[in-house]
Every structure is written in C-alpha cells, then in structure tokens.
C-alpha cells in the first residue's frame, strides 16, 4: 500500500483496481508506528556516503596491523629511531662494549606492541637485525633477512589456501623495510648495493641516512645525490615506485618524496627545554638538534610517509605486488593444478631461496594409473 495526499484528505490507493464497496483503511498518520521502524522524519537524509562511516566503525573495531623491519649496522640508531617514530619504548637501546657482546651472526628479533590513540588500535611489529654487516666477511649476510621475509609470505599463503580458513588471517608479512645507510659522505657501499638489489624485489624499501647530525648540510645534500645516482645506475627501485602512481595527485606527492629520498634522519627519545618549550632532540656541545624541526633533520618527512600518508599504501603494495609475486611463483612450482581450477596443494618449503617441491603421492598415483591405462 502506498499513501498519496489528495484534496484536503488522504486516500490509500492499491496497485490494483479499487473496489467501491471495500472499506477504506485508516489513514496512514493514525497507524501506530513500530519501535523497530522509526518514522521517516527521525531517520534524516541517507546517502551513499554513509558507507564511509560504516567502514570507519568496522575498521576501528578490528584495528590495524603494521610490520616494520629495520636493517643496518650496529650503532646507527635503529632502536632509537623506532622509539622516536611511535613515541614509545619499543626497543631498549644498548651501548656496545658495556656488558653486551657483539653478535657473531645475524639474529632477527621481533617485538610486538599494541598502540592505541583516540580509539584507534595499531598492532605494531618491529623486526631488528642485529649483527648485519658487522663481520669482516659479510658474504651472503642478507640470506637470513630474505629468508625471514619469504617465511612470512609462506605462512600467510599456507593459511590462505586452506579449505576452511580463518575469517581474519594474521598478517605477519613485512610491509616496510627501513634501510639505514651509514653517514660516510661518499656513496653506497658494495654491500648496500648487493643487498638492496635483492631486497627491493621482495619488500618495500625506504632508505635513510642514519645519524645525519654527523654531516653538514652541504655534505648531506651531496651524499644524497650520490646515493640517488647509485640507485638509478644499479636499477634499485625503492619506495614509492613510479609504476604504482595511480593518478596525478599521487604522482605529484610521490615525486616530492622521491626527490628527498634517502631521508637524512636523527633519532632521539629525550625532551629538552628550548625557548620555554619542550622539544624532542639530541643535545650536543654546540646546541640541541630538534628532531621534529625540518631545518635540522628530515625525520618529520619519514614519519609522515610511514604513518600519515602512505601506511595503507604500503600494506596494499605488499599484498597486491610482493606477496602476489611470491604466490604466483609458488603455484607455478607446485605442478599440482591439472585436477581442476582451485585445487592447490602446496608443500612446505624451508626458509630461504624457493625450493621446487616434489610431486605428491596423489599426483604420482594418478600418473601411474594413466600409464597403466595406456598399456591396455
């Protein structure tokens, strides 16, 4: 039944022919309203932009996951930089030589914290790589790092291909790798070039110049241009890549970021009083280096890239590009797709370089049956 206003009174009109002997029902306004269906005046305007509010509410309930890996030699301030980024004690900084032995081999350490701010929960996992590049012979010292990244992809893939999988698969994949370049002032070392060529194919890499306060402004700019030249010469594509710019706005923003990479950063987790206000910085003999001051260092640019503007984009590229490349390689190596679309049985592979799994017993039995049929 649909209600239409008429001359001074209201009639209820049906979609079929009207029967004059049929008793007219009561007018629409006199019908008692159900508590479950409020009147139209109480609902207000409803538009498709309400979807944004629904997504926001659902996302705040579920929370977010973000995984970072920091790579660099010891003494470059990796732990301090992570603490400065999220303004919390993610890592306890230790001084080498004071009861802490130098690691003989590279060991990966991960720590997970749940950070909550204004009702938004962020599950942050930081993976440190102590011992990287600290030995005399650093041949293939990057294998444990690449193996760890592939292991997280494999773990996610094994959960994804299950017939009855979880509603929310835990995401331990590395979304961003911050690579700390020592402030030598010359150019990238052969170790950095060899590792970055392999690393940028599997994860988003953001290089930074560590302890930039040890360089003058002129030395910093010269060092940055040399590193950019090394990256172009050796075809090392760091984040954000040009091929992933979706529109003109992304192209403009990412071009400004690419022009400033690698960021010259300084980490500090202590506050000092400067001109009557507390600032986060590092105190030296000639003054205080303010971490959040662009005239002193480029830490605000790194923080905006990782948190304010590109956090979700880092996760999207990890899932749609790097993880997808890994998944395609694993499916191509499995050789178990002839039984039909969607039938996948991936064998577990050890961490490190991808190994070609052997055909399963089911597949071997199917081949033997087909050979026996050909004999008859």
CSV table of C-alpha atoms in Angstrom, one decimal:
chain,number,residue,atom,x,y,z
A,1,UNK,CA,0.0,0.0,0.0
A,2,UNK,CA,1.3,3.5,-0.9
A,3,UNK,CA,-0.2,6.7,0.6
A,4,UNK,CA,-0.7,9.7,-1.6
A,5,UNK,CA,-2.0,13.1,-0.4
A,6,UNK,CA,-5.3,14.4,-2.1
A,7,UNK,CA,-7.6,17.5,-1.9
A,8,UNK,CA,-7.9,18.2,1.8
A,9,UNK,CA,-8.0,14.5,2.8
A,10,UNK,CA,-6.0,11.3,2.2
A,11,UNK,CA,-6.9,8.1,0.4
A,12,UNK,CA,-5.0,4.8,0.5
A,13,UNK,CA,-4.5,3.6,-3.1
A,14,UNK,CA,-3.7,0.0,-4.0
A,15,UNK,CA,-1.9,-1.1,-7.1
A,16,UNK,CA,-5.0,-3.0,-8.4
A,17,UNK,CA,-8.5,-1.7,-9.4
A,18,UNK,CA,-10.3,0.0,-6.5
A,19,UNK,CA,-13.4,-1.7,-5.1
A,20,UNK,CA,-16.1,0.9,-4.2
A,21,UNK,CA,-17.7,-1.5,-1.7
A,22,UNK,CA,-14.4,-2.1,0.0
A,23,UNK,CA,-14.0,-0.4,3.3
A,24,UNK,CA,-11.2,2.2,3.2
A,25,UNK,CA,-8.5,1.5,5.7
A,26,UNK,CA,-7.5,4.0,8.3
A,27,UNK,CA,-5.3,6.9,7.2
A,28,UNK,CA,-1.6,6.5,7.3
A,29,UNK,CA,-0.7,9.0,10.1
A,30,UNK,CA,-3.1,7.3,12.5
A,31,UNK,CA,-1.3,3.9,12.2
A,32,UNK,CA,0.8,3.3,15.3
A,33,UNK,CA,4.5,3.3,14.5
A,34,UNK,CA,6.5,0.3,15.5
A,35,UNK,CA,9.5,0.9,17.8
A,36,UNK,CA,11.7,-1.0,15.3
A,37,UNK,CA,10.7,1.2,12.4
A,38,UNK,CA,11.1,4.8,13.3
A,39,UNK,CA,9.2,7.5,11.3
A,40,UNK,CA,10.9,8.9,8.2
A,41,UNK,CA,11.4,12.3,9.9
A,42,UNK,CA,13.7,10.6,12.5
A,43,UNK,CA,16.0,8.9,10.0
A,44,UNK,CA,17.1,12.0,8.2
A,45,UNK,CA,19.0,12.1,4.9
A,46,UNK,CA,20.5,8.9,3.8
A,47,UNK,CA,23.2,8.8,1.1
A,48,UNK,CA,25.9,6.5,-0.2
A,49,UNK,CA,28.5,8.4,1.8
A,50,UNK,CA,27.2,6.6,4.8
A,51,UNK,CA,29.3,3.7,3.7
A,52,UNK,CA,32.4,5.6,4.8
A,53,UNK,CA,31.1,5.8,8.3
A,54,UNK,CA,30.4,2.0,8.3
A,55,UNK,CA,33.9,1.3,7.1
A,56,UNK,CA,35.4,3.6,9.7
A,57,UNK,CA,33.4,1.9,12.5
A,58,UNK,CA,34.3,-1.6,11.3
A,59,UNK,CA,38.0,-0.7,10.9
A,60,UNK,CA,38.2,0.8,14.4
A,61,UNK,CA,36.7,-2.3,15.9
A,62,UNK,CA,39.1,-4.6,14.1
A,63,UNK,CA,42.2,-2.4,14.4
A,64,UNK,CA,45.2,-2.3,12.1
A,65,UNK,CA,48.4,-4.3,11.7
A,66,UNK,CA,51.7,-2.8,10.5
A,67,UNK,CA,55.0,-4.6,10.4
A,68,UNK,CA,58.3,-2.8,10.0
A,69,UNK,CA,61.8,-4.2,9.6
A,70,UNK,CA,64.9,-2.1,10.3
A,71,UNK,CA,68.2,-3.1,8.7
A,72,UNK,CA,71.6,-1.6,9.3
A,73,UNK,CA,74.9,-1.9,11.0
A,74,UNK,CA,75.1,-1.7,14.8
A,75,UNK,CA,75.4,1.8,16.2
A,76,UNK,CA,73.3,3.6,13.6
A,77,UNK,CA,70.5,4.4,16.0
A,78,UNK,CA,67.9,1.9,14.7
A,79,UNK,CA,66.3,1.3,18.1
A,80,UNK,CA,66.2,5.0,18.9
A,81,UNK,CA,64.6,5.8,15.6
A,82,UNK,CA,61.8,3.3,16.1
A,83,UNK,CA,61.2,4.7,19.6
A,84,UNK,CA,61.1,8.2,18.1
A,85,UNK,CA,58.7,7.2,15.3
A,86,UNK,CA,56.0,5.9,17.6
A,87,UNK,CA,56.9,7.9,20.8
A,88,UNK,CA,57.1,4.7,22.9
A,89,UNK,CA,59.7,2.4,24.2
A,90,UNK,CA,59.6,-0.2,21.5
A,91,UNK,CA,63.2,-1.2,22.0
A,92,UNK,CA,65.7,-0.7,24.8
A,93,UNK,CA,68.8,0.9,23.4
A,94,UNK,CA,72.0,-0.8,24.5
A,95,UNK,CA,75.6,0.5,24.2
A,96,UNK,CA,78.1,-1.9,22.7
A,97,UNK,CA,81.0,-2.6,24.9
A,98,UNK,CA,79.2,-2.3,28.2
A,99,UNK,CA,78.4,-5.9,29.0
A,100,UNK,CA,76.7,-6.5,25.6
A,101,UNK,CA,78.8,-8.7,23.3
A,102,UNK,CA,78.8,-8.1,19.6
A,103,UNK,CA,76.7,-10.8,17.9
A,104,UNK,CA,78.8,-13.2,15.8
A,105,UNK,CA,76.0,-14.0,13.4
A,106,UNK,CA,72.9,-12.2,12.3
A,107,UNK,CA,69.9,-12.8,14.5
A,108,UNK,CA,66.5,-11.5,13.9
A,109,UNK,CA,64.5,-10.2,16.8
A,110,UNK,CA,60.8,-9.2,16.7
A,111,UNK,CA,58.7,-7.3,19.3
A,112,UNK,CA,55.0,-6.6,19.1
A,113,UNK,CA,53.1,-3.7,20.8
A,114,UNK,CA,49.5,-2.6,20.6
A,115,UNK,CA,49.4,1.2,20.4
A,116,UNK,CA,46.0,2.9,21.0
A,117,UNK,CA,45.3,6.5,20.2
A,118,UNK,CA,41.9,8.2,20.1
A,119,UNK,CA,40.2,4.8,19.9
A,120,UNK,CA,42.3,3.5,17.0
A,121,UNK,CA,44.3,0.4,17.8
A,122,UNK,CA,47.5,-0.4,15.9
A,123,UNK,CA,49.3,-3.7,16.3
A,124,UNK,CA,52.8,-2.8,15.5
A,125,UNK,CA,55.6,-5.4,15.0
A,126,UNK,CA,59.2,-4.3,14.6
A,127,UNK,CA,61.9,-6.7,13.5
A,128,UNK,CA,65.5,-5.8,14.2
A,129,UNK,CA,68.5,-7.3,12.5
A,130,UNK,CA,71.5,-7.1,15.0
A,131,UNK,CA,74.8,-8.2,13.5
A,132,UNK,CA,74.1,-7.2,9.9
A,133,UNK,CA,77.3,-6.0,8.2
A,134,UNK,CA,79.3,-6.1,11.4
A,135,UNK,CA,81.7,-9.0,10.4
A,136,UNK,CA,84.8,-9.0,8.4
A,137,UNK,CA,83.4,-11.4,5.8
A,138,UNK,CA,79.8,-10.3,5.1
A,139,UNK,CA,79.3,-12.7,2.1
A,140,UNK,CA,75.6,-13.5,1.9
A,141,UNK,CA,74.8,-12.0,5.2
A,142,UNK,CA,71.4,-11.0,3.8
A,143,UNK,CA,70.2,-14.6,3.4
A,144,UNK,CA,68.5,-14.7,6.9
A,145,UNK,CA,66.7,-11.5,6.2
A,146,UNK,CA,65.4,-12.6,2.8
A,147,UNK,CA,64.5,-16.0,4.3
A,148,UNK,CA,62.5,-14.3,7.1
A,149,UNK,CA,60.5,-12.2,4.6
A,150,UNK,CA,59.8,-15.3,2.4
A,151,UNK,CA,58.8,-17.3,5.5
A,152,UNK,CA,56.1,-14.7,6.4
A,153,UNK,CA,54.8,-14.9,2.9
A,154,UNK,CA,54.7,-18.7,3.1
A,155,UNK,CA,53.0,-18.6,6.4
A,156,UNK,CA,50.2,-16.4,5.0
A,157,UNK,CA,49.9,-18.5,1.9
A,158,UNK,CA,49.5,-21.7,3.8
A,159,UNK,CA,46.7,-20.1,5.8
A,160,UNK,CA,45.1,-18.7,2.7
A,161,UNK,CA,44.9,-22.0,0.7
A,162,UNK,CA,43.1,-23.9,3.5
A,163,UNK,CA,39.6,-25.1,2.6
A,164,UNK,CA,38.3,-23.9,6.0
A,165,UNK,CA,40.4,-20.9,6.7
A,166,UNK,CA,40.2,-18.2,9.3
A,167,UNK,CA,37.9,-15.3,8.9
A,168,UNK,CA,40.9,-13.0,9.6
A,169,UNK,CA,44.3,-14.3,8.7
A,170,UNK,CA,47.0,-13.0,11.0
A,171,UNK,CA,49.3,-10.8,8.9
A,172,UNK,CA,52.9,-11.1,9.8
A,173,UNK,CA,54.3,-10.0,6.4
A,174,UNK,CA,56.8,-7.2,6.4
A,175,UNK,CA,55.1,-4.1,5.0
A,176,UNK,CA,58.1,-1.8,5.0
A,177,UNK,CA,61.9,-2.2,5.5
A,178,UNK,CA,63.8,0.9,6.6
A,179,UNK,CA,67.4,0.6,5.4
A,180,UNK,CA,69.9,2.6,7.4
A,181,UNK,CA,72.9,3.9,5.3
A,182,UNK,CA,76.0,4.8,7.4
A,183,UNK,CA,76.9,8.5,7.0
A,184,UNK,CA,80.1,8.0,5.2
A,185,UNK,CA,79.5,11.0,2.9
A,186,UNK,CA,80.8,9.1,-0.2
A,187,UNK,CA,78.4,6.7,-1.8
A,188,UNK,CA,76.7,3.4,-1.3
A,189,UNK,CA,79.0,0.5,-0.3
A,190,UNK,CA,79.1,-2.7,-2.4
A,191,UNK,CA,77.4,-4.5,0.5
A,192,UNK,CA,74.5,-2.0,0.3
A,193,UNK,CA,74.1,-2.3,-3.5
A,194,UNK,CA,74.2,-6.1,-3.5
A,195,UNK,CA,71.6,-6.3,-0.7
A,196,UNK,CA,69.3,-3.6,-1.9
A,197,UNK,CA,69.1,-5.2,-5.4
A,198,UNK,CA,67.7,-8.3,-3.8
A,199,UNK,CA,65.7,-6.6,-1.1
A,200,UNK,CA,63.7,-4.3,-3.3
A,201,UNK,CA,62.2,-7.2,-5.2
A,202,UNK,CA,60.5,-8.7,-2.2
A,203,UNK,CA,59.6,-5.8,0.1
A,204,UNK,CA,59.0,-2.0,0.2
A,205,UNK,CA,62.4,-0.4,1.0
A,206,UNK,CA,62.8,3.1,2.4
A,207,UNK,CA,66.5,4.1,2.7
A,208,UNK,CA,67.5,6.7,5.2
A,209,UNK,CA,70.8,8.4,6.1
A,210,UNK,CA,71.5,7.5,9.7
A,211,UNK,CA,72.9,9.9,12.2
A,212,UNK,CA,72.7,12.8,9.8
A,213,UNK,CA,73.9,15.2,12.5
A,214,UNK,CA,77.4,14.0,11.8
A,215,UNK,CA,77.3,15.7,8.4
A,216,UNK,CA,77.0,19.3,7.5
A,217,UNK,CA,74.0,20.5,5.3
A,218,UNK,CA,76.2,20.7,2.2
A,219,UNK,CA,77.7,17.2,2.9
A,220,UNK,CA,74.3,15.8,3.4
A,221,UNK,CA,72.9,17.1,0.1
A,222,UNK,CA,76.0,15.9,-1.8
A,223,UNK,CA,75.7,12.5,-0.2
A,224,UNK,CA,72.0,12.3,-1.0
A,225,UNK,CA,72.6,13.0,-4.7
A,226,UNK,CA,75.3,10.3,-4.9
A,227,UNK,CA,73.0,7.7,-3.3
A,228,UNK,CA,70.3,8.6,-5.8
A,229,UNK,CA,72.7,8.2,-8.6
A,230,UNK,CA,73.8,4.8,-7.3
A,231,UNK,CA,70.1,3.7,-7.1
A,232,UNK,CA,69.4,4.7,-10.7
A,233,UNK,CA,72.7,3.2,-12.0
A,234,UNK,CA,72.1,-0.2,-10.4
A,235,UNK,CA,68.3,-0.3,-11.1
A,236,UNK,CA,67.3,-0.3,-7.4
A,237,UNK,CA,63.6,0.8,-7.1
A,238,UNK,CA,62.9,2.0,-3.6
A,239,UNK,CA,59.5,3.0,-2.3
A,240,UNK,CA,57.5,4.8,-3.6
A,241,UNK,CA,57.9,3.3,-7.1
A,242,UNK,CA,56.9,5.4,-10.1
A,243,UNK,CA,55.0,2.5,-11.7
A,244,UNK,CA,52.5,2.5,-8.8
A,245,UNK,CA,51.4,6.1,-9.0
A,246,UNK,CA,47.6,5.9,-9.7
A,247,UNK,CA,46.7,9.5,-10.5
A,248,UNK,CA,48.2,12.9,-10.9
A,249,UNK,CA,47.9,13.7,-7.2
A,250,UNK,CA,49.9,10.6,-6.2
A,251,UNK,CA,52.4,11.4,-8.9
A,252,UNK,CA,53.0,14.9,-7.5
A,253,UNK,CA,53.2,13.8,-3.9
A,254,UNK,CA,55.5,10.8,-4.6
A,255,UNK,CA,57.7,12.9,-6.9
A,256,UNK,CA,58.4,15.2,-4.0
A,257,UNK,CA,59.2,12.2,-1.7
A,258,UNK,CA,61.5,10.6,-4.3
A,259,UNK,CA,63.4,13.8,-4.6
A,260,UNK,CA,64.2,13.8,-0.9
A,261,UNK,CA,65.0,10.0,-0.5
A,262,UNK,CA,67.1,8.9,1.3
A,263,UNK,CA,65.8,11.0,4.2
A,264,UNK,CA,68.5,12.4,6.5
A,265,UNK,CA,67.2,11.5,10.0
A,266,UNK,CA,68.2,11.9,13.6
A,267,UNK,CA,66.7,9.8,16.4
A,268,UNK,CA,66.2,11.0,19.9
A,269,UNK,CA,63.9,9.8,22.8
A,270,UNK,CA,64.5,12.6,25.3
A,271,UNK,CA,62.9,16.0,25.6
A,272,UNK,CA,64.8,19.2,26.2
A,273,UNK,CA,63.7,22.8,27.1
A,274,UNK,CA,64.3,25.2,24.2
A,275,UNK,CA,63.0,28.8,24.5
A,276,UNK,CA,60.4,27.9,27.1
A,277,UNK,CA,59.0,24.8,25.3
A,278,UNK,CA,59.8,21.1,25.4
A,279,UNK,CA,61.2,19.6,22.2
A,280,UNK,CA,62.4,16.2,21.2
A,281,UNK,CA,66.0,16.3,20.3
A,282,UNK,CA,69.6,15.4,20.8
A,283,UNK,CA,71.8,17.6,23.0
A,284,UNK,CA,75.4,18.4,21.8
A,285,UNK,CA,78.1,20.8,22.9
A,286,UNK,CA,77.0,23.4,20.4
A,287,UNK,CA,73.3,23.2,20.8
A,288,UNK,CA,70.2,20.9,20.6
A,289,UNK,CA,69.3,19.2,17.4
A,290,UNK,CA,65.5,19.2,17.2
A,291,UNK,CA,64.2,16.0,15.7
A,292,UNK,CA,60.8,17.5,14.6
A,293,UNK,CA,62.4,20.6,13.0
A,294,UNK,CA,62.9,20.3,9.2
A,295,UNK,CA,65.7,22.8,9.4
A,296,UNK,CA,67.7,20.3,11.5
A,297,UNK,CA,66.7,16.9,10.0
A,298,UNK,CA,64.1,15.2,7.9
A,299,UNK,CA,62.6,12.9,10.5
A,300,UNK,CA,59.1,14.5,10.0
A,301,UNK,CA,59.2,13.5,6.3
A,302,UNK,CA,59.9,9.9,7.3
A,303,UNK,CA,57.2,9.9,9.9
A,304,UNK,CA,54.6,11.4,7.5
A,305,UNK,CA,55.5,8.8,4.9
A,306,UNK,CA,55.2,5.8,7.2
A,307,UNK,CA,52.2,6.9,9.3
A,308,UNK,CA,50.3,9.8,8.0
A,309,UNK,CA,50.1,9.4,4.2
A,310,UNK,CA,51.4,6.0,3.0
A,311,UNK,CA,50.7,3.4,5.7
A,312,UNK,CA,47.8,1.8,3.9
A,313,UNK,CA,49.5,2.1,0.5
A,314,UNK,CA,52.5,0.2,1.9
A,315,UNK,CA,50.2,-2.6,3.0
A,316,UNK,CA,48.3,-2.6,-0.3
A,317,UNK,CA,51.5,-2.9,-2.4
A,318,UNK,CA,52.8,-5.6,-0.1
A,319,UNK,CA,49.6,-7.7,-0.6
A,320,UNK,CA,48.9,-6.9,-4.3
A,321,UNK,CA,52.5,-6.9,-5.6
A,322,UNK,CA,55.2,-8.5,-3.5
A,323,UNK,CA,53.0,-11.2,-1.9
A,324,UNK,CA,51.3,-11.8,-5.2
A,325,UNK,CA,54.6,-12.4,-7.0
A,326,UNK,CA,55.6,-14.9,-4.3
A,327,UNK,CA,52.2,-16.6,-4.6
A,328,UNK,CA,52.4,-17.0,-8.4
A,329,UNK,CA,55.9,-18.4,-8.1
A,330,UNK,CA,54.8,-21.0,-5.5
A,331,UNK,CA,51.8,-22.0,-7.6
A,332,UNK,CA,53.9,-22.4,-10.7
A,333,UNK,CA,56.4,-24.5,-8.8
A,334,UNK,CA,53.8,-26.8,-7.2
A,335,UNK,CA,52.8,-28.5,-10.5
A,336,UNK,CA,49.5,-29.7,-8.9
A,337,UNK,CA,46.9,-27.7,-10.8
A,338,UNK,CA,45.8,-30.2,-13.5
A,339,UNK,CA,42.9,-31.6,-11.4
A,340,UNK,CA,40.8,-28.5,-11.8
A,341,UNK,CA,40.6,-24.8,-11.0
A,342,UNK,CA,41.2,-24.0,-7.4
A,343,UNK,CA,42.7,-27.4,-6.5
A,344,UNK,CA,46.0,-26.5,-4.8
A,345,UNK,CA,48.2,-28.5,-2.5
A,346,UNK,CA,51.4,-26.6,-1.7
A,347,UNK,CA,54.2,-28.5,0.1
A,348,UNK,CA,56.0,-26.8,2.9
A,349,UNK,CA,59.3,-25.2,1.9
A,350,UNK,CA,62.2,-24.3,4.1
A,351,UNK,CA,63.0,-20.6,4.7
A,352,UNK,CA,65.4,-19.1,2.2
A,353,UNK,CA,65.5,-19.4,-1.5
A,354,UNK,CA,62.4,-21.0,-3.0
A,355,UNK,CA,62.8,-24.8,-3.5
A,356,UNK,CA,60.8,-26.7,-6.1
A,357,UNK,CA,58.6,-29.2,-4.2
A,358,UNK,CA,58.4,-32.8,-5.4
A,359,UNK,CA,55.1,-34.2,-6.8
A,360,UNK,CA,52.8,-35.5,-4.1
A,361,UNK,CA,51.8,-39.2,-3.7
A,362,UNK,CA,48.3,-38.5,-5.1
A,363,UNK,CA,49.8,-36.9,-8.2
A,364,UNK,CA,52.3,-39.8,-8.7
A,365,UNK,CA,49.5,-42.3,-8.2
A,366,UNK,CA,47.4,-40.5,-10.9
A,367,UNK,CA,50.3,-40.7,-13.3
A,368,UNK,CA,50.8,-44.4,-12.7
A,369,UNK,CA,47.1,-45.1,-13.2
A,370,UNK,CA,47.2,-43.2,-16.6
A,371,UNK,CA,50.3,-45.2,-17.7
A,372,UNK,CA,48.6,-48.5,-16.8
A,373,UNK,CA,45.5,-47.5,-18.8
A,374,UNK,CA,47.7,-46.8,-21.8
A,375,UNK,CA,49.1,-50.3,-21.7
A,376,UNK,CA,45.6,-51.8,-22.2
